[in-house]
Amino acid sequence: QVQLVESGGGLVKPGGSLRLSCAASGLTFSDYYMSWIRQAPGKGLEWVSYISSSGDYINYADSVKGRFTISRDNAKNSVYLQINSLRAEDTAVYYCASLGRTGDLDYWGQGTLVTVSS
Amino acid sequence: QSVLTQPPSASGTPGQRVTISCFGGSSDIGGNPVNWYQQLPGTAPKLLIYLNTQRPSGVPDRFSGSKSGTSASLAISGLQSEDEADYYCAAWDDSLNVVVFGGGTKLTVL
C-alpha cells in the first residue's frame, strides 16, 4: 500500500521560511517523479513544482520560482520543498504526489498546512 | 485563473447521470492525456480517471472519461450521495512543461 506523508507545515511570518518533507513508502521511490501541489483555503489545486526520479530535472510554477526549492533523497525515500520569502498568498495546504509518465498524479499525501501571517 | 476551464458547479439527483466538461488548448488537452481527480470534503484529492478513459483499481465503473480534441468530459452515472465532491481535470502542458489544472467543479447531489 502506497503512503505519502507530508510534514513541516505551520504558522510563519511573512518573509519567513519553512522546509516541507514528504516520506514515501510502498513504492519504488527512486523510479518516480515527485511533485508538490498546493491548495489555498477554499480554492482549487495549483501545481507548484516537480523533480525527476534522479533529481536532475526540476521545474517550478512561475509564482514560486526563485523562492521555492525542491529536492529529494532517494536513500531516505523522501522529497522536500524549501520555501523562502513566504507571502500571505502562499498560505495553503501543500500536497506531495507521485507524477506518472503521462502526467497523472497517481498517489497523494494527506497534505500539510502552511499559514503565512503576522 | 486556471489554464483549463471547468464549470464551477454541477448538480443532480440520486440515480441521475451528470457530466462535467473541461476545455483546454493545443498544448495541454490537445496533445496530452487528461486526468480527473476527486476531492471529497476535507480530504486530499484522489486520481479518478487517467489516460482520458482509464479507471484506477477501486474506482467504480459509474465513473467514465472521454476526450475529443481540446476538450474532455467526466460522466458519473447512477449518481450517489457519496459522489458529492470537487472534481478537477488536469493535463500536461507541453509549452509550460507543467501539469495544469481546471478550476474545479463542485458536484452537489440534491
Coordinates of N, CA and C in Angstrom, one line a residue:
Chain A
Q1 N 0.9 -1.2 0.0 CA 0.0 0.0 0.0 C 0.9 1.2 0.0
V2 N 0.7 2.1 -1.0 CA 1.5 3.3 -1.1 C 1.0 4.4 -0.1
Q3 N 2.0 4.9 0.6 CA 1.7 6.0 1.5 C 2.7 7.2 1.3
L4 N 2.1 8.4 1.3 CA 2.9 9.6 1.2 C 2.5 10.4 2.4
V5 N 3.5 10.8 3.2 CA 3.2 11.5 4.5 C 4.0 12.8 4.5
E6 N 3.3 13.9 4.4 CA 3.9 15.2 4.5 C 4.1 15.7 5.9
S7 N 5.0 16.6 6.1 CA 5.2 17.2 7.4 C 6.0 18.5 7.2
G8 N 6.0 19.3 8.3 CA 6.8 20.5 8.3 C 6.0 21.8 8.1
G9 N 4.7 21.7 7.9 CA 3.9 22.9 7.8 C 3.8 23.6 9.2
G10 N 3.2 24.8 9.1 CA 3.0 25.5 10.4 C 2.7 27.0 10.1
L11 N 2.7 27.8 11.2 CA 2.4 29.2 11.1 C 3.8 29.9 11.0
V12 N 3.9 30.8 10.0 CA 5.2 31.5 9.8 C 4.9 32.9 9.4
K13 N 5.7 33.9 9.8 CA 5.5 35.3 9.5 C 5.9 35.5 8.0
P14 N 5.4 36.6 7.4 CA 5.8 37.0 6.1 C 7.3 37.2 6.0
G15 N 7.9 36.7 5.0 CA 9.3 36.7 4.8 C 10.0 35.5 5.4
G16 N 9.3 34.7 6.1 CA 10.0 33.6 6.8 C 10.1 32.4 5.8
S17 N 10.6 31.3 6.4 CA 11.0 30.1 5.7 C 10.4 28.8 6.4
L18 N 10.2 27.8 5.6 CA 9.8 26.5 6.1 C 10.4 25.4 5.2
R19 N 10.6 24.3 5.7 CA 11.0 23.1 4.9 C 10.0 22.0 5.0
L20 N 9.3 21.7 4.0 CA 8.3 20.7 4.0 C 9.0 19.4 3.5
S21 N 8.5 18.3 4.2 CA 9.1 16.9 3.8 C 7.9 16.0 3.4
C22 N 8.2 15.1 2.6 CA 7.2 14.1 2.2 C 8.0 12.7 2.2
A23 N 7.5 11.8 3.1 CA 8.1 10.5 3.2 C 7.2 9.5 2.5
A24 N 7.8 8.7 1.6 CA 7.1 7.7 0.8 C 7.4 6.3 1.3
S25 N 6.4 5.5 1.1 CA 6.5 4.0 1.4 C 5.6 3.3 0.5
G26 N 5.9 2.0 0.2 CA 5.1 1.2 -0.6 C 5.2 1.3 -2.1
L27 N 6.2 2.0 -2.5 CA 6.5 2.2 -3.9 C 8.1 2.3 -4.1
T28 N 8.5 2.0 -5.3 CA 10.0 2.1 -5.6 C 10.2 3.6 -5.8
F29 N 10.5 4.3 -4.8 CA 10.6 5.7 -4.8 C 11.5 6.3 -5.9
S30 N 12.6 5.6 -6.0 CA 13.6 6.1 -7.0 C 13.2 6.0 -8.4
D31 N 12.1 5.3 -8.7 CA 11.6 5.2 -10.1 C 10.6 6.4 -10.4
Y32 N 10.2 7.1 -9.4 CA 9.1 8.1 -9.6 C 9.5 9.5 -9.6
Y33 N 9.0 10.3 -10.6 CA 9.0 11.7 -10.5 C 8.1 12.1 -9.3
M34 N 8.4 13.2 -8.6 CA 7.6 13.6 -7.5 C 7.2 15.1 -7.7
S35 N 6.0 15.4 -7.1 CA 5.5 16.8 -7.4 C 4.9 17.3 -6.1
W36 N 4.9 18.7 -6.0 CA 4.2 19.4 -4.9 C 3.1 20.1 -5.6
I37 N 1.9 20.1 -5.0 CA 0.7 20.8 -5.4 C 0.2 21.5 -4.2
R38 N -0.4 22.7 -4.3 CA -0.9 23.4 -3.2 C -2.4 23.8 -3.4
Q39 N -3.1 24.0 -2.3 CA -4.5 24.4 -2.4 C -4.7 25.5 -1.3
A40 N -4.9 26.7 -1.8 CA -5.3 27.8 -0.8 C -6.7 27.5 -0.3
P41 N -7.0 28.1 0.9 CA -8.3 27.8 1.6 C -9.4 28.2 0.6
G42 N -10.3 27.2 0.4 CA -11.5 27.4 -0.4 C -11.2 27.6 -1.9
K43 N -10.0 27.3 -2.3 CA -9.6 27.5 -3.7 C -9.3 26.1 -4.4
G44 N -8.9 26.2 -5.6 CA -8.6 25.0 -6.4 C -7.2 24.6 -6.3
L45 N -6.8 23.6 -7.0 CA -5.4 23.0 -7.0 C -4.5 23.8 -7.8
E46 N -3.3 24.0 -7.3 CA -2.3 24.7 -8.1 C -1.0 23.9 -8.0
W47 N -0.5 23.5 -9.2 CA 0.8 22.8 -9.3 C 1.9 23.7 -8.9
V48 N 2.9 23.2 -8.1 CA 4.0 24.1 -7.6 C 5.3 23.7 -8.2
S49 N 5.6 22.4 -8.2 CA 7.0 22.0 -8.6 C 7.0 20.5 -8.8
Y50 N 8.0 20.1 -9.6 CA 8.3 18.6 -9.7 C 9.7 18.4 -9.9
I51 N 10.1 17.1 -9.6 CA 11.5 16.7 -9.7 C 11.6 15.3 -10.3
S52 N 12.5 15.1 -11.2 CA 12.6 13.8 -11.8 C 13.1 12.8 -10.8
S53 N 13.1 11.5 -11.3 CA 13.4 10.4 -10.4 C 14.8 10.5 -9.9
S54 N 15.7 11.0 -10.7 CA 17.1 11.1 -10.3 C 17.5 12.4 -9.7
G55 N 16.5 13.4 -9.8 CA 16.7 14.7 -9.3 C 17.4 15.7 -10.3
D56 N 17.7 15.2 -11.5 CA 18.4 16.1 -12.4 C 17.5 17.0 -13.3
Y57 N 16.2 16.8 -13.2 CA 15.3 17.7 -13.9 C 14.3 18.2 -12.9
I58 N 14.1 19.6 -12.9 CA 13.3 20.2 -11.9 C 12.5 21.3 -12.6
N59 N 11.3 21.6 -12.2 CA 10.6 22.8 -12.8 C 9.7 23.3 -11.7
Y60 N 9.4 24.6 -11.8 CA 8.6 25.3 -10.8 C 7.5 26.2 -11.5
A61 N 6.4 26.4 -10.8 CA 5.4 27.4 -11.3 C 6.1 28.8 -11.2
D62 N 5.6 29.6 -12.1 CA 6.2 31.0 -12.1 C 6.0 31.7 -10.8
S63 N 4.9 31.4 -10.1 CA 4.5 32.1 -8.9 C 5.5 31.8 -7.7
V64 N 6.3 30.7 -7.8 CA 7.2 30.3 -6.7 C 8.6 30.3 -7.2
K65 N 8.9 30.5 -8.4 CA 10.3 30.5 -9.0 C 11.2 31.5 -8.2
G66 N 12.3 31.0 -7.8 CA 13.3 31.8 -7.1 C 13.1 31.8 -5.6
R67 N 11.9 31.3 -5.1 CA 11.7 31.3 -3.7 C 11.6 29.9 -3.1
F68 N 11.1 29.0 -4.0 CA 10.9 27.6 -3.5 C 12.0 26.7 -4.2
T69 N 12.5 25.7 -3.4 CA 13.5 24.7 -3.9 C 13.0 23.3 -3.6
I70 N 12.9 22.5 -4.7 CA 12.5 21.1 -4.5 C 13.8 20.3 -4.5
S71 N 13.8 19.2 -3.7 CA 14.9 18.3 -3.7 C 14.4 16.9 -3.2
R72 N 15.3 15.9 -3.4 CA 14.9 14.6 -3.0 C 16.1 13.8 -2.5
D73 N 15.8 12.8 -1.6 CA 16.8 11.9 -1.1 C 16.3 10.5 -1.4
N74 N 16.8 9.9 -2.4 CA 16.2 8.5 -2.7 C 16.6 7.5 -1.7
A75 N 17.7 7.7 -1.0 CA 18.1 6.8 0.1 C 17.1 6.8 1.3
K76 N 16.5 8.0 1.4 CA 15.5 8.2 2.5 C 14.1 8.1 2.0
N77 N 13.9 7.8 0.7 CA 12.5 7.8 0.2 C 11.7 9.1 0.5
S78 N 12.4 10.2 0.3 CA 11.8 11.5 0.7 C 12.0 12.6 -0.3
V79 N 11.0 13.4 -0.4 CA 11.1 14.6 -1.3 C 10.9 15.8 -0.3
Y80 N 11.5 16.9 -0.7 CA 11.4 18.1 0.2 C 11.0 19.4 -0.6
L81 N 10.5 20.3 0.1 CA 10.2 21.6 -0.5 C 10.7 22.7 0.4
Q82 N 11.8 23.4 0.1 CA 12.2 24.5 0.9 C 11.5 25.8 0.4
I83 N 10.8 26.4 1.3 CA 10.0 27.6 0.9 C 10.5 28.8 1.6
N84 N 11.0 29.8 0.9 CA 11.6 31.0 1.4 C 10.8 32.2 1.1
S85 N 11.1 33.3 1.7 CA 10.4 34.6 1.4 C 8.9 34.5 1.3
L86 N 8.3 33.8 2.3 CA 6.9 33.5 2.3 C 6.0 34.7 2.3
R87 N 4.9 34.6 1.5 CA 4.0 35.7 1.4 C 2.6 35.2 1.9
A88 N 1.7 36.1 2.1 CA 0.4 35.7 2.6 C -0.3 34.8 1.6
E89 N 0.0 35.0 0.3 CA -0.7 34.2 -0.8 C -0.1 32.8 -0.9
D90 N 0.9 32.5 -0.1 CA 1.5 31.1 -0.1 C 0.7 30.3 0.9
T91 N -0.2 30.9 1.7 CA -1.0 30.2 2.6 C -1.8 29.1 1.9
A92 N -1.6 27.8 2.3 CA -2.3 26.8 1.5 C -2.0 25.4 2.2
V93 N -2.7 24.4 1.8 CA -2.3 23.0 2.1 C -1.4 22.6 1.0
Y94 N -0.3 22.1 1.4 CA 0.7 21.6 0.4 C 0.7 20.1 0.4
Y95 N 0.4 19.5 -0.8 CA 0.4 18.1 -1.0 C 1.6 17.6 -1.8
C96 N 2.1 16.5 -1.5 CA 3.1 15.9 -2.4 C 2.3 14.7 -3.1
A97 N 2.8 14.5 -4.3 CA 2.1 13.4 -5.1 C 3.2 12.8 -6.1
S98 N 3.0 11.6 -6.4 CA 3.9 10.9 -7.4 C 3.3 11.3 -8.8
L99 N 4.2 11.5 -9.7 CA 3.9 12.0 -11.0 C 4.2 10.9 -12.0
G100 N 3.1 10.4 -12.6 CA 3.3 9.3 -13.6 C 3.8 9.8 -14.9
R101 N 4.2 8.8 -15.8 CA 4.8 9.2 -17.1 C 3.9 9.9 -18.0
T102 N 2.6 9.8 -17.8 CA 1.6 10.5 -18.7 C 1.0 11.7 -18.0
G103 N 1.7 12.2 -16.9 CA 1.2 13.4 -16.2 C 0.2 13.2 -15.2
D104 N -0.1 11.9 -14.9 CA -1.1 11.7 -13.8 C -0.5 11.7 -12.5
L105 N -1.1 12.3 -11.5 CA -0.7 12.3 -10.1 C -1.3 11.2 -9.4
D106 N -0.6 10.0 -9.4 CA -1.3 8.8 -9.0 C -1.5 8.6 -7.5
Y107 N -0.5 9.0 -6.7 CA -0.7 8.9 -5.3 C -0.5 10.2 -4.6
W108 N -1.3 10.5 -3.6 CA -1.2 11.8 -2.9 C -1.0 11.6 -1.4
G109 N -0.4 12.5 -0.8 CA -0.3 12.6 0.6 C -1.5 13.3 1.2
Q110 N -1.6 13.4 2.5 CA -2.8 14.0 3.2 C -2.6 15.5 3.3
G111 N -1.4 16.0 3.0 CA -1.2 17.4 3.0 C -0.7 18.0 4.3
T112 N 0.0 19.1 4.2 CA 0.4 19.8 5.4 C 0.1 21.3 5.2
L113 N -0.4 21.9 6.2 CA -0.9 23.3 6.1 C 0.2 24.3 6.4
V114 N 0.4 25.2 5.5 CA 1.3 26.4 5.7 C 0.4 27.6 5.8
T115 N 0.6 28.3 6.9 CA -0.1 29.6 7.1 C 0.9 30.7 7.3
V116 N 0.8 31.7 6.5 CA 1.7 32.9 6.5 C 0.9 34.1 7.0
S117 N 1.3 34.5 8.2 CA 0.5 35.6 8.8 C 1.4 36.2 9.9
S118 N 1.2 37.5 10.1 CA 2.0 38.2 11.1 C 1.2 38.2 12.4
Chain B
Q1 N -6.3 32.5 -12.3 CA -7.1 31.9 -13.4 C -6.5 30.6 -13.9
S2 N -7.3 29.6 -13.9 CA -6.8 28.3 -14.3 C -6.6 28.2 -15.8
V3 N -5.7 27.3 -16.2 CA -5.4 27.1 -17.6 C -6.6 26.3 -18.3
L4 N -7.1 25.3 -17.6 CA -8.2 24.5 -18.1 C -9.5 25.1 -17.5
T5 N -10.6 25.1 -18.3 CA -11.8 25.6 -17.9 C -12.9 24.6 -17.6
Q6 N -13.4 24.7 -16.4 CA -14.5 23.8 -16.0 C -15.6 24.7 -15.4
P7 N -16.9 24.1 -15.5 CA -17.9 24.8 -14.8 C -17.7 24.8 -13.3
P8 N -18.0 25.9 -12.6 CA -17.8 25.9 -11.2 C -18.7 24.9 -10.4
S9 N -19.9 24.6 -10.9 CA -20.8 23.8 -10.2 C -21.6 22.9 -11.1
A10 N -22.0 21.8 -10.5 CA -22.9 20.9 -11.2 C -23.8 20.2 -10.2
S11 N -24.9 19.7 -10.6 CA -25.8 19.0 -9.6 C -26.6 18.0 -10.3
G12 N -27.2 17.1 -9.5 CA -28.0 16.0 -9.9 C -28.7 15.3 -8.8
T13 N -29.7 14.6 -9.1 CA -30.4 13.8 -8.1 C -29.9 12.4 -8.1
P14 N -30.1 11.7 -7.0 CA -29.6 10.3 -6.9 C -30.1 9.4 -8.1
G15 N -29.2 8.7 -8.7 CA -29.6 7.8 -9.8 C -29.4 8.5 -11.2
Q16 N -29.3 9.8 -11.2 CA -29.1 10.6 -12.4 C -27.7 10.4 -13.0
R17 N -27.6 10.8 -14.3 CA -26.3 10.9 -14.9 C -25.9 12.4 -15.1
V18 N -24.7 12.7 -14.6 CA -24.2 14.1 -14.8 C -22.9 14.0 -15.5
T19 N -22.6 15.1 -16.2 CA -21.3 15.2 -16.9 C -20.7 16.6 -16.5
I20 N -19.4 16.6 -16.5 CA -18.6 17.7 -16.2 C -17.6 17.9 -17.3
S21 N -17.6 19.1 -17.9 CA -16.7 19.4 -19.0 C -15.4 20.1 -18.6
C22 N -14.5 20.0 -19.5 CA -13.1 20.6 -19.3 C -12.6 21.0 -20.6
F23 N -12.3 22.3 -20.7 CA -11.8 22.8 -22.0 C -10.4 23.3 -21.9
G24 N -9.6 23.0 -22.9 CA -8.2 23.5 -22.8 C -7.8 23.9 -24.2
G25 N -6.5 23.7 -24.5 CA -5.9 24.1 -25.8 C -5.0 23.1 -26.4
S26 N -4.3 23.5 -27.4 CA -3.5 22.5 -28.2 C -2.3 22.1 -27.4
S27 N -1.8 22.9 -26.5 CA -0.6 22.5 -25.8 C -0.8 21.6 -24.6
D28 N -2.1 21.5 -24.1 CA -2.4 20.7 -23.0 C -3.3 19.5 -23.4
I29 N -4.6 19.7 -23.3 CA -5.5 18.6 -23.6 C -5.3 18.2 -25.1
G30 N -5.1 19.1 -26.0 CA -5.0 18.8 -27.4 C -3.8 17.8 -27.7
G31 N -2.8 17.8 -26.9 CA -1.7 17.0 -27.1 C -1.3 15.9 -26.1
N32 N -2.1 15.9 -25.0 CA -1.8 15.0 -23.9 C -3.0 14.4 -23.3
P33 N -2.8 13.3 -22.6 CA -4.0 12.7 -21.9 C -4.5 13.6 -20.8
V34 N -5.8 13.4 -20.5 CA -6.5 14.1 -19.5 C -6.7 13.2 -18.3
N35 N -6.5 13.7 -17.1 CA -6.7 13.0 -15.9 C -7.7 13.8 -15.0
W36 N -8.5 13.0 -14.3 CA -9.5 13.6 -13.4 C -9.2 13.2 -12.0
Y37 N -9.5 14.2 -11.1 CA -9.3 13.9 -9.6 C -10.6 14.2 -8.9
Q38 N -10.8 13.4 -7.9 CA -12.0 13.6 -7.0 C -11.5 14.1 -5.6
Q39 N -12.0 15.1 -5.1 CA -11.7 15.6 -3.8 C -12.9 15.6 -2.9
L40 N -13.0 14.6 -2.0 CA -14.1 14.6 -1.1 C -13.9 15.6 0.0
P41 N -15.0 16.1 0.6 CA -14.8 17.2 1.6 C -13.8 16.9 2.7
G42 N -12.9 17.8 2.9 CA -11.9 17.6 3.9 C -10.8 16.6 3.7
T43 N -10.7 16.1 2.5 CA -9.7 15.1 2.2 C -8.8 15.5 1.0
A44 N -7.7 14.7 0.8 CA -6.8 15.0 -0.3 C -7.4 14.5 -1.6
P45 N -7.0 15.1 -2.7 CA -7.5 14.7 -4.0 C -7.1 13.2 -4.2
K46 N -7.8 12.6 -5.1 CA -7.6 11.2 -5.5 C -7.7 11.0 -7.0
L47 N -6.8 10.3 -7.6 CA -6.9 10.1 -9.0 C -8.1 9.2 -9.3
L48 N -9.0 9.8 -10.2 CA -10.2 9.1 -10.6 C -10.2 8.5 -12.0
I49 N -9.7 9.2 -12.9 CA -9.6 8.8 -14.3 C -8.2 9.2 -14.8
Y50 N -7.5 8.3 -15.5 CA -6.2 8.7 -16.1 C -6.2 8.2 -17.6
L51 N -5.3 8.8 -18.3 CA -5.2 8.5 -19.8 C -6.6 8.6 -20.4
N52 N -7.3 9.7 -20.1 CA -8.6 10.1 -20.7 C -9.7 9.2 -20.2
T53 N -9.5 7.9 -20.2 CA -10.7 7.0 -20.0 C -10.5 5.9 -19.0
Q54 N -9.2 5.8 -18.5 CA -8.9 4.6 -17.6 C -9.2 4.9 -16.1
R55 N -9.8 3.9 -15.5 CA -10.1 4.0 -14.0 C -9.0 3.2 -13.2
P56 N -8.4 3.8 -12.2 CA -7.6 3.1 -11.3 C -8.4 2.0 -10.6
S57 N -7.6 1.0 -10.1 CA -8.3 -0.1 -9.4 C -9.1 0.5 -8.2
G58 N -10.3 0.1 -8.1 CA -11.2 0.5 -7.0 C -12.2 1.6 -7.3
V59 N -12.0 2.2 -8.5 CA -12.9 3.3 -8.9 C -14.1 2.6 -9.6
P60 N -15.3 2.9 -9.1 CA -16.5 2.2 -9.7 C -16.6 2.6 -11.2
D61 N -17.2 1.7 -12.0 CA -17.4 1.9 -13.4 C -18.5 2.9 -13.7
R62 N -19.1 3.5 -12.6 CA -20.1 4.6 -12.8 C -19.4 5.8 -13.3
F63 N -18.1 5.9 -13.1 CA -17.3 7.0 -13.5 C -16.6 6.7 -14.8
S64 N -16.8 7.6 -15.8 CA -16.1 7.4 -17.1 C -15.6 8.7 -17.6
G65 N -14.6 8.6 -18.4 CA -14.0 9.8 -19.0 C -13.9 9.7 -20.5
S66 N -13.9 10.9 -21.2 CA -13.8 10.9 -22.6 C -13.0 12.2 -23.0
K67 N -12.5 12.2 -24.2 CA -11.8 13.3 -24.7 C -12.0 13.4 -26.2
S68 N -12.1 14.7 -26.7 CA -12.2 15.0 -28.1 C -11.5 16.3 -28.4
G69 N -10.5 16.2 -29.2 CA -9.8 17.5 -29.5 C -9.2 18.1 -28.3
T70 N -9.6 19.3 -28.0 CA -9.1 20.1 -26.9 C -10.1 20.2 -25.7
S71 N -11.0 19.2 -25.6 CA -11.9 19.2 -24.5 C -12.1 17.8 -24.0
A72 N -12.5 17.7 -22.8 CA -12.7 16.4 -22.2 C -14.0 16.4 -21.3
S73 N -14.5 15.3 -20.9 CA -15.6 15.2 -20.1 C -15.5 14.1 -19.1
L74 N -16.1 14.3 -17.9 CA -16.2 13.2 -16.9 C -17.7 13.0 -16.8
A75 N -18.1 11.7 -16.8 CA -19.5 11.4 -16.6 C -19.7 10.5 -15.4
I76 N -20.7 10.8 -14.6 CA -21.0 10.0 -13.5 C -22.4 9.5 -13.6
S77 N -22.6 8.2 -13.7 CA -23.9 7.6 -13.9 C -24.4 7.0 -12.6
G78 N -25.7 6.8 -12.4 CA -26.2 6.3 -11.1 C -25.7 7.1 -9.9
L79 N -25.9 8.4 -10.0 CA -25.3 9.3 -9.0 C -25.7 8.9 -7.6
Q80 N -24.7 9.0 -6.7 CA -24.9 8.6 -5.3 C -24.5 9.8 -4.4
S81 N -25.1 9.8 -3.2 CA -24.8 10.9 -2.3 C -23.3 11.0 -2.0
E82 N -22.6 9.9 -2.0 CA -21.2 9.9 -1.7 C -20.3 10.5 -2.8
D83 N -21.0 10.8 -3.9 CA -20.2 11.3 -5.1 C -20.1 12.9 -4.9
E84 N -20.8 13.4 -3.9 CA -20.7 14.8 -3.7 C -19.3 15.2 -3.3
A85 N -18.6 16.0 -4.2 CA -17.2 16.3 -4.1 C -16.8 17.4 -5.1
D86 N -15.6 17.8 -5.0 CA -15.0 18.6 -6.0 C -14.3 17.8 -7.0
Y87 N -14.4 18.1 -8.3 CA -13.8 17.3 -9.4 C -12.9 18.2 -10.2
Y88 N -11.7 17.8 -10.4 CA -10.7 18.6 -11.2 C -10.2 17.8 -12.4
C89 N -10.1 18.5 -13.5 CA -9.4 17.9 -14.7 C -8.0 18.5 -14.7
A90 N -7.1 17.7 -15.3 CA -5.7 18.1 -15.4 C -5.1 17.5 -16.6
A91 N -4.0 18.1 -17.1 CA -3.2 17.6 -18.2 C -1.8 18.2 -18.2
W92 N -0.9 17.5 -18.8 CA 0.4 18.0 -19.0 C 0.3 19.1 -20.0
D93 N 1.1 20.2 -19.8 CA 1.2 21.3 -20.8 C 2.6 21.3 -21.4
D94 N 2.6 21.1 -22.7 CA 3.9 20.9 -23.4 C 4.7 22.3 -23.5
S95 N 4.0 23.4 -23.5 CA 4.7 24.6 -23.6 C 5.2 25.1 -22.3
L96 N 4.5 24.8 -21.2 CA 4.9 25.2 -19.9 C 5.7 24.2 -19.2
N97 N 5.7 22.9 -19.7 CA 6.3 21.8 -19.0 C 5.9 21.6 -17.6
V98 N 4.6 21.7 -17.4 CA 4.0 21.6 -16.0 C 2.6 20.9 -16.2
V99 N 2.1 20.4 -15.0 CA 0.7 19.9 -15.0 C -0.2 21.1 -14.8
V100 N -1.2 21.3 -15.6 CA -2.2 22.3 -15.5 C -3.5 21.7 -15.0
F101 N -4.2 22.5 -14.2 CA -5.5 22.0 -13.6 C -6.6 22.9 -14.1
G102 N -7.8 22.3 -14.1 CA -9.0 23.1 -14.2 C -9.3 23.7 -12.8
G103 N -10.2 24.7 -12.8 CA -10.6 25.4 -11.6 C -11.4 24.5 -10.6
G104 N -11.9 23.4 -11.1 CA -12.7 22.5 -10.2 C -14.1 22.7 -10.4
T105 N -14.9 21.6 -10.3 CA -16.3 21.7 -10.3 C -16.9 21.0 -9.0
K106 N -17.7 21.8 -8.3 CA -18.3 21.3 -7.1 C -19.6 20.6 -7.5
L107 N -19.7 19.3 -7.2 CA -20.8 18.5 -7.6 C -21.7 18.4 -6.3
T108 N -23.0 18.7 -6.5 CA -23.9 18.6 -5.4 C -25.0 17.6 -5.8
V109 N -25.2 16.6 -4.8 CA -26.3 15.6 -5.0 C -27.5 16.1 -4.3
L110 N -28.5 16.4 -5.0 CA -29.7 17.1 -4.4 C -30.6 16.1 -3.7

